[in-house]
């Protein structure tokens, strides 16, 4: 709460944009605003108007409910994948940073191998192994975001493990699971939260890129990347098919990055601003 009171208007605006996107998606999907996203309700490629606020696609489906569905799919897949990343990266980073030794070396080498792959190449490899769809999208996001978060958590764990209160706990005979839960994790929570916001923006980008290439969310399901991919075929004849999901995708990523910057400034003030 103290951090929230000190947050600037940009941070608050970023969080507000995210909240609006989530609310719009939930309300639009639950209450069926705009109708069934899979129903053919009008002429093909109809421009935006009173009956169809965002126009219709190549099959005559209203773009408004499909956009609601696409926002929810993208945010849900990215959020679930980032939660998995946060858990795995925390376990691996703490193990490598606090325990060290051969375990730390193995974790670092595995992370470096994953980090050496170009993002889109790794995503396509995962899709080729798992098969196109939601599972491939989530696995790709996890494998792409886990290396950086693991390295950052490990570096923070090394620093925290050298502090006096951790040393005192070790001298007093506390076992390492207790030290992990009582001392390390509370001190690392800020780092994990900041890295989580960055990973979420990367996850949305990965979902968009993978679906655009045809390896992500498959028809008739929709996501922001899938909507852009489907609309790109009719870019000259019906540009509104790309404009709406593209704007939402950009706004979501910007809002997450702005909020993440504000979160970092609040939780790591010594690194955020100069005193000059």
XYZ file of C-alpha atoms in Angstrom, residues 43-272:
230
model
C -22.196 -10.089 -44.924
C -18.536 -10.905 -45.441
C -16.001 -8.145 -44.712
C -18.638 -5.589 -43.769
C -17.072 -2.301 -42.566
C -17.630 -1.016 -39.023
C -21.091 0.419 -38.505
C -24.057 0.524 -36.164
C -24.886 -3.168 -36.525
C -21.268 -4.328 -36.387
C -19.125 -1.838 -34.427
C -15.854 -3.464 -35.544
C -17.100 -4.889 -38.842
C -17.269 -8.545 -39.857
C -14.575 -10.993 -40.926
C -14.210 -13.132 -44.059
C -16.946 -15.515 -42.845
C -19.425 -12.835 -41.794
C -18.716 -13.159 -38.063
C -18.898 -10.020 -35.951
C -15.436 -8.857 -34.905
C -16.568 -7.394 -31.569
C -17.260 -10.688 -29.713
C -14.233 -12.257 -31.403
C -12.075 -9.436 -30.054
C -13.476 -9.994 -26.556
C -12.654 -13.684 -26.860
C -9.203 -12.925 -28.271
C -8.274 -10.580 -25.411
C -9.307 -13.167 -22.848
C -7.450 -15.996 -24.583
C -4.211 -14.040 -24.941
C -4.206 -12.721 -21.383
C -5.212 -16.075 -19.901
C -2.583 -18.119 -21.740
C 0.156 -15.567 -21.039
C -0.741 -15.212 -17.362
C -0.907 -18.961 -16.724
C 2.404 -19.497 -18.502
C 4.083 -16.701 -16.530
C 2.807 -18.139 -13.249
C 4.417 -21.454 -14.166
C 7.586 -19.587 -15.125
C 7.640 -17.716 -11.811
C 7.365 -20.935 -9.797
C 10.005 -22.810 -11.777
C 12.381 -19.838 -12.022
C 12.111 -19.193 -8.291
C 12.902 -22.808 -7.432
C 15.778 -23.035 -9.905
C 17.154 -19.578 -9.112
C 17.116 -20.102 -5.354
C 18.632 -23.571 -5.724
C 21.418 -22.199 -7.905
C 21.988 -19.078 -5.815
C 21.692 -20.394 -2.269
C 22.759 -24.013 -2.555
C 25.305 -23.414 -5.330
C 27.834 -26.137 -6.100
C 27.210 -28.616 -8.891
C 23.476 -27.948 -8.722
C 23.996 -24.269 -9.427
C 26.313 -25.041 -12.324
C 23.817 -27.444 -13.905
C 20.999 -24.902 -13.608
C 23.112 -22.130 -15.123
C 24.221 -24.296 -18.052
C 20.640 -25.346 -18.822
C 19.466 -21.749 -18.633
C 22.242 -20.589 -20.950
C 21.318 -23.252 -23.503
C 17.713 -22.036 -23.588
C 18.824 -18.397 -23.640
C 21.009 -19.017 -26.702
C 18.022 -19.903 -28.897
C 16.342 -17.069 -30.838
C 12.874 -16.519 -29.409
C 10.794 -17.312 -32.468
C 12.966 -20.308 -33.426
C 12.495 -21.843 -29.978
C 8.749 -21.221 -30.154
C 8.496 -22.919 -33.560
C 10.554 -25.887 -32.323
C 8.204 -26.323 -29.369
C 5.169 -26.111 -31.650
C 6.709 -28.693 -33.974
C 7.218 -31.109 -31.075
C 3.993 -30.502 -29.135
C 1.748 -29.580 -32.052
C 0.067 -26.228 -32.817
C -2.410 -24.995 -30.242
C -2.734 -23.591 -26.751
C -0.384 -26.127 -25.187
C 2.382 -25.194 -27.610
C 1.807 -21.519 -26.893
C 2.073 -21.941 -23.123
C 5.121 -24.217 -23.346
C 6.831 -21.727 -25.659
C 6.185 -18.825 -23.294
C 7.545 -20.791 -20.335
C 10.718 -21.882 -22.125
C 11.352 -18.391 -23.497
C 10.759 -16.459 -20.272
C 12.302 -18.833 -17.745
C 16.017 -18.274 -18.573
C 16.143 -14.535 -17.786
C 13.957 -14.802 -14.692
C 16.044 -17.682 -13.359
C 19.271 -15.730 -13.805
C 17.866 -12.633 -12.108
C 16.425 -14.630 -9.204
C 19.724 -16.475 -8.798
C 21.687 -13.210 -8.640
C 19.257 -11.821 -6.054
C 19.397 -15.068 -4.037
C 23.203 -14.898 -3.926
C 23.010 -11.349 -2.556
C 20.321 -12.148 0.007
C 22.076 -15.321 1.209
C 25.079 -13.216 2.239
C 23.065 -10.916 4.513
C 23.453 -11.015 8.272
C 20.002 -12.343 9.126
C 20.471 -15.328 6.813
C 23.900 -16.006 8.282
C 22.410 -15.812 11.787
C 19.704 -18.308 10.825
C 22.337 -20.710 9.499
C 24.452 -20.382 12.661
C 21.384 -20.959 14.830
C 20.884 -24.338 13.150
C 17.866 -23.559 11.001
C 17.378 -25.976 8.133
C 17.514 -24.654 4.583
C 13.766 -25.132 3.851
C 12.977 -22.858 6.797
C 15.575 -20.331 5.667
C 14.078 -20.436 2.193
C 10.531 -19.776 3.365
C 11.243 -17.345 6.221
C 14.127 -15.301 4.820
C 14.891 -15.795 1.144
C 11.452 -15.791 -0.484
C 10.158 -12.647 1.294
C 13.298 -10.794 0.244
C 12.999 -12.028 -3.337
C 9.299 -11.288 -3.767
C 9.910 -7.821 -5.227
C 12.378 -9.129 -7.790
C 10.014 -11.941 -8.781
C 7.094 -9.519 -9.186
C 9.079 -7.131 -11.383
C 10.408 -9.942 -13.555
C 6.898 -11.375 -13.763
C 5.545 -8.200 -15.388
C 8.361 -8.249 -17.930
C 7.722 -11.930 -18.640
C 4.008 -11.224 -19.122
C 4.697 -8.656 -21.843
C 7.100 -11.098 -23.526
C 4.461 -13.825 -23.235
C 1.870 -11.705 -25.026
C 4.391 -11.001 -27.793
C 5.222 -14.703 -28.108
C 1.549 -15.647 -28.302
C 0.964 -13.002 -30.958
C 3.960 -14.068 -33.026
C 3.293 -17.782 -32.738
C -0.403 -17.429 -33.615
C 0.464 -15.090 -36.492
C 2.693 -17.804 -37.950
C -0.085 -20.363 -37.546
C 1.485 -22.383 -34.728
C -0.456 -20.867 -31.836
C -4.184 -20.722 -31.120
C -6.062 -22.539 -33.872
C -9.418 -21.681 -35.517
C -12.222 -21.389 -34.649
C -10.722 -20.164 -31.358
C -9.414 -16.626 -31.437
C -6.595 -14.714 -29.802
C -5.060 -11.346 -30.571
C -2.319 -12.945 -32.651
C -4.770 -15.219 -34.457
C -7.072 -12.291 -35.280
C -4.167 -10.324 -36.725
C -3.065 -13.337 -38.755
C -6.554 -13.902 -40.156
C -7.037 -10.222 -40.928
C -3.655 -9.801 -42.625
C -4.939 -11.774 -45.621
C -7.495 -9.026 -46.269
C -5.315 -6.108 -45.188
C -6.041 -3.964 -48.252
C -9.714 -4.889 -48.628
C -10.655 -4.841 -44.917
C -7.970 -3.145 -42.785
C -10.301 -2.962 -39.775
C -9.735 -6.681 -39.214
C -6.145 -5.904 -38.176
C -6.500 -2.448 -36.641
C -8.585 -3.348 -33.581
C -6.613 -6.418 -32.356
C -3.342 -4.675 -33.247
C -4.187 -1.628 -31.151
C -5.265 -3.799 -28.222
C -2.050 -5.831 -28.451
C 0.111 -2.694 -28.408
C -1.861 -1.119 -25.560
C -1.637 -4.298 -23.461
C 2.135 -4.584 -23.881
C 2.710 -0.876 -23.206
C 0.479 -0.961 -20.128
C 2.316 -3.970 -18.691
C 5.738 -2.411 -19.324
C 4.713 0.919 -17.813
C 3.274 -0.804 -14.762
C 6.385 -2.969 -14.467
C 8.630 0.105 -14.550
C 6.593 1.703 -11.795
C 6.679 -1.496 -9.775
C 10.455 -1.632 -10.122
C 10.774 2.019 -9.092
C 8.713 1.335 -5.976
C 10.362 -1.931 -4.944
C 13.929 -1.074 -5.988
C 14.140 2.722 -5.447
C 17.923 2.770 -5.250
C 18.165 1.569 -8.848
C 15.222 3.526 -10.172
